[in-house]
Amino acid sequence: EVQLLESGGGQVQPGGSLRLSCAASGFAFSSYSMTWVRLSPGKGLEWVAVISGNSVDLDYADSVKGRFSISRDNSKSTLYLHMNSLSAEDTAVYYCASCSPHCLRGWFGPWGQGTLVTVSS
Amino acid sequence: DIQMTQSPSSLSASVGDRVTITCRASHIIGNYLNWYQHKPGKAPKLLIYAASSLQSGVPSRFSGSAFGTDFTLTISRLQPEDFATYYCQESTGSPYRFGQGTKLEIK
């Protein structure tokens, strides 16, 4: 069974940093592109970042470009999201998802349960 | 960027009803359109991929269709477990835009 388990969320002050992790199991992790998507209070789903299976291809939403960094460790079947210069607008539940196996012209799924990031002083 | 306009934003219906949710793309996206279901506190779930293909394990009362840049998700006979928020998403590339969501509530 495919499982994705996010961790690392919490409360952080504006301007702070946080690293999210997504532990994957039940599939050939290195063969799949992976992505992060967030759900902000009162808003809908927003795509954040994507990484190819070999980490060669990366892409980010304009809203996080230059502040967030996506990476993966295929030896640990783990996906990461490094978040810097956080602001209140980054407050959201962050979900990781695998792609099909590519996000481009594909689909997202399965998804993890999410980890909550709250940016507040 | 491609914009996705999803309607309605909310919908009240009864168990057994047939409901339709619509998503319109601002540009031609072929069939690169997916539908997801999301319940509070749960992982979003892929329902339909490539506009009309039913994801494995999803009940057959869910269906998707496309006509040009207009896409629809239909639930033929609502069940109690179907009350959730539904999102469309285009996958032609970054920024993989989602629709605004449709909250389906019990009437």
mmCIF file of C-alpha atoms in Angstrom:
data_model
loop_
_atom_site.group_PDB
_atom_site.id
_atom_site.type_symbol
_atom_site.label_atom_id
_atom_site.label_comp_id
_atom_site.label_asym_id
_atom_site.label_seq_id
_atom_site.Cartn_x
_atom_site.Cartn_y
_atom_site.Cartn_z
ATOM 1 C CA GLU A 1 0.000 0.000 0.000
ATOM 2 C CA VAL A 2 1.280 3.437 -0.947
ATOM 3 C CA GLN A 3 1.768 5.698 2.052
ATOM 4 C CA LEU A 4 2.917 9.293 2.282
ATOM 5 C CA LEU A 5 3.476 10.814 5.704
ATOM 6 C CA GLU A 6 4.293 14.489 6.111
ATOM 7 C CA SER A 7 6.010 15.946 9.153
ATOM 8 C CA GLY A 8 7.828 19.070 10.249
ATOM 9 C CA GLY A 9 4.953 21.524 10.419
ATOM 10 C CA GLY A 10 4.418 23.866 13.315
ATOM 11 C CA GLN A 11 4.271 27.505 14.311
ATOM 12 C CA VAL A 12 7.032 29.821 13.151
ATOM 13 C CA GLN A 13 7.541 33.579 13.338
ATOM 14 C CA PRO A 14 7.417 35.767 10.223
ATOM 15 C CA GLY A 15 10.783 35.684 8.497
ATOM 16 C CA GLY A 16 11.537 32.268 9.936
ATOM 17 C CA SER A 17 12.360 28.941 8.319
ATOM 18 C CA LEU A 18 10.990 25.432 8.432
ATOM 19 C CA ARG A 19 11.733 22.116 6.760
ATOM 20 C CA LEU A 20 8.923 19.748 5.875
ATOM 21 C CA SER A 21 9.476 16.052 5.212
ATOM 22 C CA CYS A 22 7.376 13.479 3.413
ATOM 23 C CA ALA A 23 8.229 9.829 4.061
ATOM 24 C CA ALA A 24 7.094 7.549 1.255
ATOM 25 C CA SER A 25 6.568 3.795 1.206
ATOM 26 C CA GLY A 26 4.879 1.138 -0.889
ATOM 27 C CA PHE A 27 6.144 2.213 -4.314
ATOM 28 C CA ALA A 28 9.338 2.765 -6.303
ATOM 29 C CA PHE A 29 9.917 6.266 -4.960
ATOM 30 C CA SER A 30 12.848 7.159 -7.202
ATOM 31 C CA SER A 31 10.798 6.497 -10.336
ATOM 32 C CA TYR A 32 8.154 9.111 -9.576
ATOM 33 C CA SER A 33 8.078 12.859 -9.667
ATOM 34 C CA MET A 34 6.826 14.313 -6.406
ATOM 35 C CA THR A 35 5.038 17.527 -5.599
ATOM 36 C CA TRP A 36 3.947 19.776 -2.733
ATOM 37 C CA VAL A 37 0.505 21.408 -2.663
ATOM 38 C CA ARG A 38 -0.926 23.666 0.047
ATOM 39 C CA LEU A 39 -4.381 24.549 1.315
ATOM 40 C CA SER A 40 -4.614 27.954 2.945
ATOM 41 C CA PRO A 41 -7.431 28.959 5.325
ATOM 42 C CA GLY A 42 -10.424 30.095 3.308
ATOM 43 C CA LYS A 43 -8.662 29.405 0.029
ATOM 44 C CA GLY A 44 -8.393 26.474 -2.295
ATOM 45 C CA LEU A 45 -5.570 24.201 -3.262
ATOM 46 C CA GLU A 46 -2.379 25.820 -4.554
ATOM 47 C CA TRP A 47 0.461 23.954 -6.197
ATOM 48 C CA VAL A 48 3.829 24.815 -4.590
ATOM 49 C CA ALA A 49 6.692 22.846 -6.143
ATOM 50 C CA VAL A 50 7.617 19.747 -8.141
ATOM 51 C CA ILE A 51 10.737 17.593 -8.440
ATOM 52 C CA SER A 52 11.532 14.836 -10.913
ATOM 53 C CA GLY A 53 12.577 11.372 -9.794
ATOM 54 C CA ASN A 54 16.283 12.049 -10.378
ATOM 55 C CA SER A 55 16.077 15.618 -8.967
ATOM 56 C CA VAL A 56 17.169 17.095 -12.300
ATOM 57 C CA ASP A 57 13.944 18.967 -13.011
ATOM 58 C CA LEU A 58 12.573 21.354 -10.397
ATOM 59 C CA ASP A 59 9.849 23.961 -10.617
ATOM 60 C CA TYR A 60 8.138 26.351 -8.207
ATOM 61 C CA ALA A 61 5.050 28.514 -7.962
ATOM 62 C CA ASP A 62 5.846 32.204 -8.387
ATOM 63 C CA SER A 63 4.559 32.817 -4.838
ATOM 64 C CA VAL A 64 7.381 30.738 -3.315
ATOM 65 C CA LYS A 65 10.168 31.033 -5.903
ATOM 66 C CA GLY A 66 13.426 32.128 -4.306
ATOM 67 C CA ARG A 67 12.185 31.306 -0.798
ATOM 68 C CA PHE A 68 11.283 27.594 -0.929
ATOM 69 C CA SER A 69 13.455 24.708 -2.091
ATOM 70 C CA ILE A 70 12.256 21.206 -2.924
ATOM 71 C CA SER A 71 14.597 18.230 -2.641
ATOM 72 C CA ARG A 72 14.517 14.480 -2.187
ATOM 73 C CA ASP A 73 16.660 11.654 -0.845
ATOM 74 C CA ASN A 74 15.839 8.555 -2.850
ATOM 75 C CA SER A 75 17.947 6.378 -0.546
ATOM 76 C CA LYS A 76 15.536 7.317 2.250
ATOM 77 C CA SER A 77 12.374 7.556 0.099
ATOM 78 C CA THR A 78 11.860 11.007 1.531
ATOM 79 C CA LEU A 79 10.782 14.301 -0.015
ATOM 80 C CA TYR A 80 11.601 17.672 1.541
ATOM 81 C CA LEU A 81 10.428 21.258 1.343
ATOM 82 C CA HIS A 82 12.796 23.856 2.763
ATOM 83 C CA MET A 83 10.894 27.060 3.486
ATOM 84 C CA ASN A 84 12.623 30.386 4.197
ATOM 85 C CA SER A 85 11.460 33.974 4.706
ATOM 86 C CA LEU A 86 8.042 32.769 5.767
ATOM 87 C CA SER A 87 5.114 35.167 5.929
ATOM 88 C CA ALA A 88 1.519 34.945 7.089
ATOM 89 C CA GLU A 89 0.505 34.178 3.507
ATOM 90 C CA ASP A 90 2.396 30.870 3.786
ATOM 91 C CA THR A 91 0.112 29.655 6.577
ATOM 92 C CA ALA A 92 -1.476 26.488 5.223
ATOM 93 C CA VAL A 93 -1.735 22.735 5.394
ATOM 94 C CA TYR A 94 1.035 21.356 3.182
ATOM 95 C CA TYR A 95 0.459 18.093 1.329
ATOM 96 C CA CYS A 96 2.915 15.947 -0.540
ATOM 97 C CA ALA A 97 1.753 13.840 -3.458
ATOM 98 C CA SER A 98 3.269 11.499 -5.969
ATOM 99 C CA CYS A 99 2.708 11.960 -9.678
ATOM 100 C CA SER A 100 1.624 9.553 -12.321
ATOM 101 C CA PRO A 101 4.704 9.088 -12.665
ATOM 102 C CA HIS A 102 5.161 12.593 -14.035
ATOM 103 C CA CYS A 103 3.222 15.652 -12.940
ATOM 104 C CA LEU A 104 3.503 17.252 -16.359
ATOM 105 C CA ARG A 105 0.482 16.126 -18.355
ATOM 106 C CA GLY A 106 -0.275 13.706 -15.534
ATOM 107 C CA TRP A 107 -2.066 13.728 -12.222
ATOM 108 C CA PHE A 108 -1.371 13.952 -8.510
ATOM 109 C CA GLY A 109 -1.993 10.975 -6.287
ATOM 110 C CA PRO A 110 -1.892 9.459 -3.827
ATOM 111 C CA TRP A 111 -1.573 12.322 -1.346
ATOM 112 C CA GLY A 112 -0.461 12.483 2.251
ATOM 113 C CA GLN A 113 -2.639 13.687 5.121
ATOM 114 C CA GLY A 114 -0.839 17.016 5.353
ATOM 115 C CA THR A 115 1.127 18.993 7.930
ATOM 116 C CA LEU A 116 0.034 22.389 9.230
ATOM 117 C CA VAL A 117 2.341 25.381 9.015
ATOM 118 C CA THR A 118 1.318 28.488 10.937
ATOM 119 C CA VAL A 119 3.294 31.702 10.476
ATOM 120 C CA SER A 120 2.507 34.044 13.323
ATOM 121 C CA SER A 121 4.261 36.162 15.903
ATOM 122 C CA ASP B 1 -0.910 31.138 -17.164
ATOM 123 C CA ILE B 2 -3.989 29.041 -17.672
ATOM 124 C CA GLN B 3 -6.886 30.044 -15.441
ATOM 125 C CA MET B 4 -9.475 27.524 -14.248
ATOM 126 C CA THR B 5 -12.979 28.748 -13.477
ATOM 127 C CA GLN B 6 -14.959 26.254 -11.436
ATOM 128 C CA SER B 7 -18.660 26.506 -10.685
ATOM 129 C CA PRO B 8 -20.649 26.507 -8.574
ATOM 130 C CA SER B 9 -18.603 27.445 -5.502
ATOM 131 C CA SER B 10 -21.120 25.648 -3.317
ATOM 132 C CA LEU B 11 -23.964 23.262 -3.890
ATOM 133 C CA SER B 12 -26.671 21.807 -1.677
ATOM 134 C CA ALA B 13 -28.094 18.441 -2.655
ATOM 135 C CA SER B 14 -29.793 15.386 -1.211
ATOM 136 C CA VAL B 15 -28.759 11.754 -1.070
ATOM 137 C CA GLY B 16 -29.725 10.154 -4.371
ATOM 138 C CA ASP B 17 -29.494 13.381 -6.386
ATOM 139 C CA ARG B 18 -27.482 13.775 -9.571
ATOM 140 C CA VAL B 19 -25.049 16.693 -9.436
ATOM 141 C CA THR B 20 -22.750 18.289 -11.969
ATOM 142 C CA ILE B 21 -19.726 20.501 -11.328
ATOM 143 C CA THR B 22 -18.165 22.472 -14.145
ATOM 144 C CA CYS B 23 -14.649 23.711 -14.812
ATOM 145 C CA ARG B 24 -13.682 25.998 -17.685
ATOM 146 C CA ALA B 25 -10.100 26.510 -18.821
ATOM 147 C CA SER B 26 -8.952 29.875 -20.187
ATOM 148 C CA HIS B 27 -6.983 28.138 -22.947
ATOM 149 C CA ILE B 28 -7.087 24.804 -24.722
ATOM 150 C CA ILE B 29 -5.631 22.145 -22.421
ATOM 151 C CA GLY B 30 -6.579 19.000 -24.309
ATOM 152 C CA ASN B 31 -7.668 16.376 -21.819
ATOM 153 C CA TYR B 32 -5.094 17.341 -19.180
ATOM 154 C CA LEU B 33 -7.728 17.867 -16.521
ATOM 155 C CA ASN B 34 -8.109 16.022 -13.241
ATOM 156 C CA TRP B 35 -10.719 15.991 -10.477
ATOM 157 C CA TYR B 36 -10.072 15.565 -6.759
ATOM 158 C CA GLN B 37 -12.251 15.096 -3.679
ATOM 159 C CA HIS B 38 -11.229 16.570 -0.345
ATOM 160 C CA LYS B 39 -12.726 16.064 3.079
ATOM 161 C CA PRO B 40 -11.581 18.110 6.109
ATOM 162 C CA GLY B 41 -8.594 16.584 7.859
ATOM 163 C CA LYS B 42 -8.131 13.964 5.148
ATOM 164 C CA ALA B 43 -5.789 13.518 2.224
ATOM 165 C CA PRO B 44 -7.184 14.798 -1.079
ATOM 166 C CA LYS B 45 -8.221 11.929 -3.328
ATOM 167 C CA LEU B 46 -7.872 11.592 -7.093
ATOM 168 C CA LEU B 47 -11.233 10.753 -8.672
ATOM 169 C CA ILE B 48 -10.887 11.347 -12.407
ATOM 170 C CA TYR B 49 -7.744 11.789 -14.496
ATOM 171 C CA ALA B 50 -7.284 12.804 -18.113
ATOM 172 C CA ALA B 51 -10.759 14.372 -18.095
ATOM 173 C CA SER B 52 -12.754 11.150 -18.172
ATOM 174 C CA SER B 53 -10.744 8.207 -16.797
ATOM 175 C CA LEU B 54 -11.980 6.815 -13.494
ATOM 176 C CA GLN B 55 -9.220 6.254 -10.948
ATOM 177 C CA SER B 56 -8.996 2.692 -9.679
ATOM 178 C CA GLY B 57 -11.193 2.112 -6.649
ATOM 179 C CA VAL B 58 -13.441 5.121 -7.246
ATOM 180 C CA PRO B 59 -17.157 4.260 -7.485
ATOM 181 C CA SER B 60 -18.669 4.277 -10.960
ATOM 182 C CA ARG B 61 -21.239 6.910 -9.949
ATOM 183 C CA PHE B 62 -18.425 9.417 -10.558
ATOM 184 C CA SER B 63 -17.778 10.371 -14.171
ATOM 185 C CA GLY B 64 -15.976 13.092 -16.078
ATOM 186 C CA SER B 65 -16.441 14.578 -19.518
ATOM 187 C CA ALA B 66 -14.941 17.253 -21.729
ATOM 188 C CA PHE B 67 -16.092 19.533 -24.527
ATOM 189 C CA GLY B 68 -13.458 21.918 -25.769
ATOM 190 C CA THR B 69 -12.309 23.931 -22.765
ATOM 191 C CA ASP B 70 -15.315 22.933 -20.626
ATOM 192 C CA PHE B 71 -15.074 19.989 -18.266
ATOM 193 C CA THR B 72 -17.679 18.419 -16.019
ATOM 194 C CA LEU B 73 -17.679 16.097 -13.040
ATOM 195 C CA THR B 74 -20.958 14.251 -12.518
ATOM 196 C CA ILE B 75 -22.039 12.250 -9.502
ATOM 197 C CA SER B 76 -24.990 10.187 -10.625
ATOM 198 C CA ARG B 77 -26.561 9.221 -7.280
ATOM 199 C CA LEU B 78 -25.179 11.060 -4.282
ATOM 200 C CA GLN B 79 -24.188 8.968 -1.301
ATOM 201 C CA PRO B 80 -23.635 10.306 2.227
ATOM 202 C CA GLU B 81 -19.863 9.888 1.880
ATOM 203 C CA ASP B 82 -19.793 12.135 -1.210
ATOM 204 C CA PHE B 83 -20.342 15.360 0.705
ATOM 205 C CA ALA B 84 -16.960 17.050 0.394
ATOM 206 C CA THR B 85 -15.137 19.734 -1.571
ATOM 207 C CA TYR B 86 -14.254 18.993 -5.188
ATOM 208 C CA TYR B 87 -11.436 20.566 -7.210
ATOM 209 C CA CYS B 88 -10.504 20.451 -10.857
ATOM 210 C CA GLN B 89 -6.856 20.833 -11.871
ATOM 211 C CA GLU B 90 -5.076 21.348 -15.163
ATOM 212 C CA SER B 91 -1.764 19.564 -15.656
ATOM 213 C CA THR B 92 -0.301 21.157 -18.776
ATOM 214 C CA GLY B 93 2.536 22.422 -16.617
ATOM 215 C CA SER B 94 3.518 24.983 -14.020
ATOM 216 C CA PRO B 95 1.601 26.335 -12.118
ATOM 217 C CA TYR B 96 -0.707 23.281 -12.333
ATOM 218 C CA ARG B 97 -3.681 25.499 -11.590
ATOM 219 C CA PHE B 98 -6.590 24.227 -9.467
ATOM 220 C CA GLY B 99 -10.159 25.466 -9.703
ATOM 221 C CA GLN B 100 -11.539 27.418 -6.763
ATOM 222 C CA GLY B 101 -13.352 24.365 -5.402
ATOM 223 C CA THR B 102 -17.003 23.319 -5.038
ATOM 224 C CA LYS B 103 -18.279 22.582 -1.562
ATOM 225 C CA LEU B 104 -21.009 19.965 -1.786
ATOM 226 C CA GLU B 105 -23.304 20.090 1.227
ATOM 227 C CA ILE B 106 -26.276 18.098 2.395
ATOM 228 C CA LYS B 107 -29.616 19.805 1.767
#
